[in-house]
Tab-separated table of C-alpha atoms in Angstrom:
chain	number	residue	atom	x	y	z
L	1165	LEU	CA	-0.070	0.161	0.074
L	1166	ALA	CA	1.144	3.643	-0.508
L	1167	LYS	CA	2.256	5.278	2.714
L	1168	LEU	CA	-0.333	7.782	2.660
L	1169	GLU	CA	-3.223	5.316	2.392
L	1170	LEU	CA	-1.450	2.669	4.817
L	1171	GLN	CA	-1.649	5.890	7.539
L	1172	VAL	CA	-5.172	6.012	7.186
L	1173	PHE	CA	-5.905	2.515	7.442
L	1174	VAL	CA	-3.496	2.610	10.757
L	1175	THR	CA	-6.095	5.432	11.960
L	1176	ARG	CA	-9.076	3.243	11.294
L	1177	ALA	CA	-7.735	0.139	12.605
L	1178	ARG	CA	-6.549	2.395	16.153
L	1179	GLN	CA	-10.092	3.700	16.077
L	1180	ALA	CA	-11.703	0.200	15.893
L	1181	MET	CA	-9.338	-1.247	18.553
L	1182	LYS	CA	-10.091	1.596	21.055
L	1183	PRO	CA	-13.444	0.379	22.811
L	1184	PHE	CA	-11.757	-3.128	23.235
L	1185	LEU	CA	-8.388	-2.039	24.843
L	1186	ASN	CA	-9.591	-2.443	28.367
L	1187	ASN	CA	-10.860	-6.104	27.501
L	1188	LYS	CA	-9.694	-9.347	28.841
L	1189	GLY	CA	-9.781	-11.173	25.472
L	1190	THR	CA	-10.828	-10.922	21.776
L	1191	PHE	CA	-13.609	-12.581	20.032
L	1192	GLN	CA	-14.776	-13.299	16.610
L	1193	GLY	CA	-16.552	-10.345	14.552
L	1194	MET	CA	-14.883	-7.364	16.868
L	1195	TYR	CA	-14.136	-5.704	13.583
L	1196	LYS	CA	-17.385	-6.301	11.532
L	1197	SER	CA	-17.635	-2.619	10.950
L	1198	LEU	CA	-14.999	-2.491	8.868
L	1199	LEU	CA	-15.808	-5.338	6.475
L	1200	ASP	CA	-16.486	-3.244	3.802
L	1201	LEU	CA	-12.747	-2.193	3.753
L	1202	ARG	CA	-11.611	-5.843	3.537
L	1203	PRO	CA	-8.882	-6.773	3.019
L	1204	ARG	CA	-6.869	-3.616	2.378
L	1205	ILE	CA	-7.626	-2.610	6.298
L	1206	ALA	CA	-5.818	-5.588	7.345
L	1207	HIS	CA	-2.707	-3.892	6.528
L	1208	GLY	CA	-3.054	-1.116	9.123
L	1209	PHE	CA	-3.908	-3.647	11.744
L	1210	LEU	CA	-0.482	-5.514	10.478
L	1211	ALA	CA	1.499	-2.221	10.915
L	1212	ILE	CA	0.403	-1.913	14.229
L	1213	PHE	CA	1.141	-5.415	15.202
L	1214	LYS	CA	4.455	-5.077	14.008
L	1215	ASP	CA	5.033	-1.765	15.899
L	1216	GLU	CA	7.544	-2.678	18.429
L	1217	ASP	CA	6.745	0.274	20.555
L	1218	ALA	CA	2.885	-0.575	20.716
L	1219	LEU	CA	1.476	-2.251	23.971
L	1220	ASP	CA	1.094	-5.710	24.052
L	1221	ASN	CA	-2.852	-5.462	24.514
L	1222	GLU	CA	-2.853	-3.288	21.346
L	1223	ARG	CA	-0.780	-5.652	19.270
L	1224	SER	CA	-2.994	-8.581	20.521
L	1225	LEU	CA	-5.916	-6.662	19.119
L	1226	ALA	CA	-4.281	-5.667	16.079
L	1227	ALA	CA	-3.047	-9.310	15.181
L	1228	ASP	CA	-7.111	-10.128	15.652
L	1229	GLY	CA	-7.649	-7.637	13.242
L	1230	VAL	CA	-5.272	-9.084	10.834
L	1231	ALA	CA	-6.840	-12.395	11.197
L	1232	GLU	CA	-10.291	-11.502	11.044
L	1233	LEU	CA	-9.917	-8.984	7.953
L	1234	GLY	CA	-6.960	-10.224	5.744
L	1235	VAL	CA	-7.103	-13.162	3.285
L	1236	LYS	CA	-4.907	-15.584	2.655
L	1237	SER	CA	-4.315	-14.704	-1.040
L	1238	ASP	CA	-2.732	-11.528	0.118
L	1239	ALA	CA	1.173	-12.424	-0.370
L	1240	GLU	CA	2.327	-9.310	1.433
L	1241	LEU	CA	0.192	-9.699	4.680
L	1242	MET	CA	0.936	-13.456	4.875
L	1243	ALA	CA	4.724	-12.488	4.605
L	1244	GLY	CA	4.492	-10.095	7.000
L	1245	LEU	CA	2.708	-12.558	9.517
L	1246	LYS	CA	5.436	-15.127	8.877
L	1247	ALA	CA	8.252	-12.718	9.397
L	1248	LEU	CA	6.914	-12.240	12.743
L	1249	ALA	CA	6.244	-15.816	13.541
L	1250	GLU	CA	9.724	-17.119	12.492
L	1251	GLY	CA	11.693	-13.929	13.753
L	1252	ALA	CA	14.733	-14.466	16.134
L	1253	ASP	CA	14.450	-11.399	17.719
L	1254	VAL	CA	10.534	-11.260	18.108
L	1255	LYS	CA	9.012	-11.509	21.397
L	1256	ASP	CA	7.338	-14.904	21.896
L	1257	LEU	CA	3.851	-13.414	22.851
L	1258	VAL	CA	4.030	-11.652	19.481
L	1259	LYS	CA	5.246	-14.924	17.376
L	1260	GLY	CA	2.203	-16.684	19.041
L	1261	HIS	CA	-0.347	-14.198	18.189
L	1262	ALA	CA	1.247	-14.043	14.544
L	1263	ILE	CA	0.866	-17.997	14.346
L	1264	LYS	CA	-2.580	-17.947	15.270
L	1265	ALA	CA	-3.117	-15.461	12.736
L	1266	LEU	CA	-1.772	-17.188	10.150
L	1267	ALA	CA	-3.731	-20.086	11.159
L	1268	ARG	CA	-7.066	-18.369	10.858
L	1269	LEU	CA	-6.339	-17.046	7.601
L	1270	GLY	CA	-5.776	-20.732	6.318
L	1271	ASP	CA	-1.651	-21.236	6.725
L	1272	THR	CA	-1.812	-24.061	9.674
L	1273	ALA	CA	1.947	-25.187	9.171
L	1274	LEU	CA	3.400	-23.581	12.273
L	1275	PHE	CA	0.329	-23.861	14.301
L	1276	GLU	CA	0.317	-27.787	13.968
L	1277	LYS	CA	4.056	-27.899	14.346
L	1278	ASN	CA	3.950	-26.173	17.746
L	1279	LEU	CA	1.010	-28.805	18.928
L	1280	GLU	CA	3.257	-31.829	17.896
L	1281	SER	CA	4.927	-32.251	21.206
L	1282	ILE	CA	1.520	-31.888	22.921
L	1283	LYS	CA	-0.283	-34.565	20.867
L	1284	LYS	CA	3.122	-36.658	21.304
L	1285	ILE	CA	2.903	-36.112	25.315
L	1286	GLN	CA	-0.677	-37.361	25.067
L	1287	ALA	CA	-0.304	-40.003	23.107
L	1288	GLU	CA	2.460	-41.524	25.325
L	1289	GLU	CA	0.649	-41.180	28.326
L	1290	GLU	CA	-2.785	-42.834	26.895
L	1291	LYS	CA	-0.690	-45.781	26.134
L	1292	LYS	CA	0.563	-46.501	29.481
L	1293	PRO	CA	-1.237	-49.281	31.404
L	1294	LYS	CA	-2.610	-46.809	33.787
L	1295	PRO	CA	-2.682	-43.530	32.602
L	1296	ASP	CA	-2.688	-40.369	34.659
L	1297	GLY	CA	-6.262	-38.920	34.293
L	1298	GLU	CA	-5.267	-35.456	35.370
L	1299	ARG	CA	-2.335	-35.142	33.134
L	1300	ILE	CA	-4.481	-36.308	30.023
L	1301	TRP	CA	-7.164	-34.020	31.224
L	1302	ARG	CA	-4.869	-31.246	31.332
L	1303	ILE	CA	-3.361	-32.003	27.901
L	1304	ARG	CA	-6.759	-31.960	26.354
L	1305	GLN	CA	-8.120	-28.904	28.151
L	1306	ARG	CA	-4.781	-27.097	26.763
L	1307	LEU	CA	-5.642	-28.240	23.087
L	1308	ALA	CA	-9.143	-26.931	23.300
L	1309	MET	CA	-8.084	-23.413	24.594
L	1310	THR	CA	-5.218	-23.757	21.682
L	1311	TYR	CA	-7.741	-24.477	18.985
L	1312	GLN	CA	-10.574	-21.940	20.507
L	1313	ASP	CA	-7.670	-19.303	20.098
L	1314	ILE	CA	-8.264	-19.975	16.229
L	1315	TYR	CA	-11.831	-20.330	16.413
L	1316	ASP	CA	-11.615	-23.766	15.112
L	1317	TYR	CA	-14.671	-24.474	17.137
L	1318	SER	CA	-15.540	-28.366	15.948
L	1319	THR	CA	-11.824	-29.105	16.869
L	1320	THR	CA	-12.324	-27.040	20.088
L	1321	ALA	CA	-15.639	-28.711	21.079
L	1322	LYS	CA	-13.887	-32.479	20.488
L	1323	HIS	CA	-11.288	-31.950	23.049
L	1324	TYR	CA	-13.319	-29.936	25.467
L	1325	LEU	CA	-15.887	-32.946	25.376
L	1326	GLU	CA	-12.735	-35.381	25.825
L	1327	ALA	CA	-11.328	-33.302	28.792
L	1328	CYS	CA	-14.612	-33.229	30.471
L	1329	LEU	CA	-15.525	-36.967	30.215
L	1330	VAL	CA	-11.840	-37.875	31.622
L	1331	ILE	CA	-11.988	-36.173	34.659
L	1332	GLY	CA	-15.430	-35.660	35.297
L	1333	GLY	CA	-17.892	-37.298	33.222
L	1334	ASN	CA	-21.178	-37.058	34.259
L	1335	ASP	CA	-20.858	-38.113	38.194
L	1336	PHE	CA	-20.042	-34.878	39.835
L	1337	SER	CA	-20.162	-36.803	43.201
L	1338	LYS	CA	-16.794	-38.033	42.487
L	1339	LEU	CA	-15.042	-34.834	41.372
L	1340	PRO	CA	-12.286	-33.642	43.638
L	1341	LYS	CA	-13.380	-30.071	44.907
L	1342	GLN	CA	-10.383	-28.706	43.426
L	1343	TYR	CA	-11.471	-29.275	39.802
L	1344	GLN	CA	-14.887	-28.334	39.949
L	1345	THR	CA	-14.679	-24.902	38.865
L	1346	GLN	CA	-12.234	-25.726	35.952
L	1347	VAL	CA	-14.503	-28.423	34.630
L	1348	ALA	CA	-17.262	-26.505	34.847
L	1349	MET	CA	-15.686	-23.928	32.775
L	1350	ASP	CA	-14.888	-26.863	30.363
L	1351	TYR	CA	-18.259	-27.582	29.807
L	1352	TYR	CA	-19.382	-23.898	29.613
L	1353	ASN	CA	-16.624	-23.493	26.887
L	1354	LEU	CA	-17.927	-26.602	25.473
L	1355	ALA	CA	-21.403	-25.286	24.904
L	1356	CYS	CA	-20.346	-22.124	23.379
L	1357	SER	CA	-18.214	-23.910	20.890
L	1358	LEU	CA	-21.085	-26.371	19.910
L	1359	ALA	CA	-23.273	-23.508	19.826
L	1360	ARG	CA	-21.122	-21.789	17.141
L	1361	VAL	CA	-21.230	-24.749	14.896
L	1362	GLY	CA	-25.333	-24.933	14.948
L	1363	LYS	CA	-25.555	-27.763	17.555
L	1364	VAL	CA	-28.231	-26.552	19.418
L	1365	GLU	CA	-28.998	-29.630	21.418
L	1366	ALA	CA	-25.621	-30.653	22.213
L	1367	GLY	CA	-24.762	-27.197	23.122
L	1368	THR	CA	-28.041	-27.270	25.735
L	1369	TRP	CA	-26.817	-30.256	27.302
L	1370	ALA	CA	-23.294	-28.842	27.794
L	1371	LEU	CA	-24.752	-25.700	29.124
L	1372	ASP	CA	-26.823	-28.088	31.561
L	1373	MET	CA	-23.753	-29.827	32.369
L	1374	HIS	CA	-21.914	-26.665	33.214
L	1375	PHE	CA	-24.687	-25.701	35.745
L	1376	ALA	CA	-24.392	-29.373	37.300
L	1377	ALA	CA	-20.921	-29.180	38.002
L	1378	GLY	CA	-21.279	-25.907	39.898
L	1379	GLY	CA	-21.028	-23.464	37.233
L	1380	ASP	CA	-23.090	-20.024	37.852
L	1381	ASN	CA	-22.875	-18.316	34.448
L	1382	TYR	CA	-26.814	-17.640	34.796
L	1383	ASP	CA	-26.571	-14.073	33.778
L	1384	TRP	CA	-23.686	-14.012	31.277
L	1385	ALA	CA	-25.414	-17.105	29.450
L	1386	PHE	CA	-27.833	-14.438	28.730
L	1387	GLU	CA	-25.363	-12.144	26.922
L	1388	ASP	CA	-22.673	-14.215	25.636
L	1389	GLY	CA	-22.268	-14.051	21.658
L	1390	ASP	CA	-21.166	-17.661	21.708
L	1391	LEU	CA	-24.551	-18.912	22.934
L	1392	GLU	CA	-26.915	-16.954	20.329
L	1393	ALA	CA	-27.926	-20.061	18.642
L	1394	LEU	CA	-29.003	-21.421	22.015
L	1395	ARG	CA	-31.128	-18.803	22.902
L	1396	LYS	CA	-33.165	-18.694	19.804
L	1397	ASP	CA	-36.007	-20.401	21.311
L	1398	ALA	CA	-35.882	-18.210	24.258
L	1399	ALA	CA	-38.773	-19.756	26.374
L	1400	ALA	CA	-36.780	-23.303	26.488
L	1401	PHE	CA	-33.190	-21.281	27.139
L	1402	LYS	CA	-34.651	-19.166	30.131
L	1403	GLN	CA	-36.446	-22.811	31.490
L	1404	LEU	CA	-33.076	-24.303	31.420
L	1405	ILE	CA	-31.652	-21.103	33.323
L	1406	ASP	CA	-34.422	-21.320	35.846
L	1407	ASP	CA	-34.258	-25.009	36.344
L	1408	SER	CA	-30.461	-24.877	36.740
L	1409	LYS	CA	-31.113	-22.022	39.326
L	1410	ALA	CA	-33.521	-24.323	41.050
L	1411	LYS	CA	-31.420	-27.252	40.910
L	1412	LYS	CA	-33.308	-29.147	38.692
L	1413	ARG	CA	-31.496	-31.339	36.431
L	1414	ASN	CA	-32.771	-31.274	32.865
L	1415	ALA	CA	-32.849	-35.214	31.680
L	1416	GLU	CA	-29.632	-36.798	30.470
L	1417	PHE	CA	-29.592	-37.326	26.614
L	1418	LYS	CA	-26.677	-38.626	23.938
L	1419	PHE	CA	-25.526	-36.987	21.444
L	1420	ASP	CA	-23.220	-37.437	18.401
L	1421	ILE	CA	-20.386	-34.757	18.209
L	1422	GLU	CA	-19.301	-35.658	15.141
L	1423	ALA	CA	-22.711	-35.540	13.391
């Protein structure tokens, strides 16, 4: 891009980032107001992401803008991300964001390479005569969170489900108290991931399990954008929350996560 045009896009990108500077994280669709400027606006975000004087949260938000508004066919953009992902003097935090942005744009090579060691440890543990259930849970939980970072909701759901079943399953009476909060959040994140891929029945089950495990996201469930698909039947959703508050479990039912 020409220098003047790039500066205009940098300014627009900073304006779009401003409302989110104090947020704890990012989410899909943060920059939907800029879709009409896609993909050129992505270069404005890339310039901020590359700026070593920018704050860490600014660079994080900028990386998300690159991923959301960029396209894989933009060779200059992809090269800029790869330079950050593979740079010898680049901070690990920035490298991580660059790798995730590349993955979201369709280049998953570095992302998958980073997961090889985790998956190897998982395979070795699962082959043991007496696998360490807690260790397998932690690994699956980490894999779920990693895929969640690139908004691969199907794979995220798969790993969260495996994590939930290995440590908690359906019998929370046997769940050590120190794990209860984490397992409840695993089920909540599972519900979000399933809802994002349109699996409403399964997502509703996972949300019910979140409450059964001691989760208390009653109010946030009505606002969370990830659960929008579950709220389409407003009456049924409200009934689920009301029943959960009253400690009334909904009937168990099976579902096929691969369907």
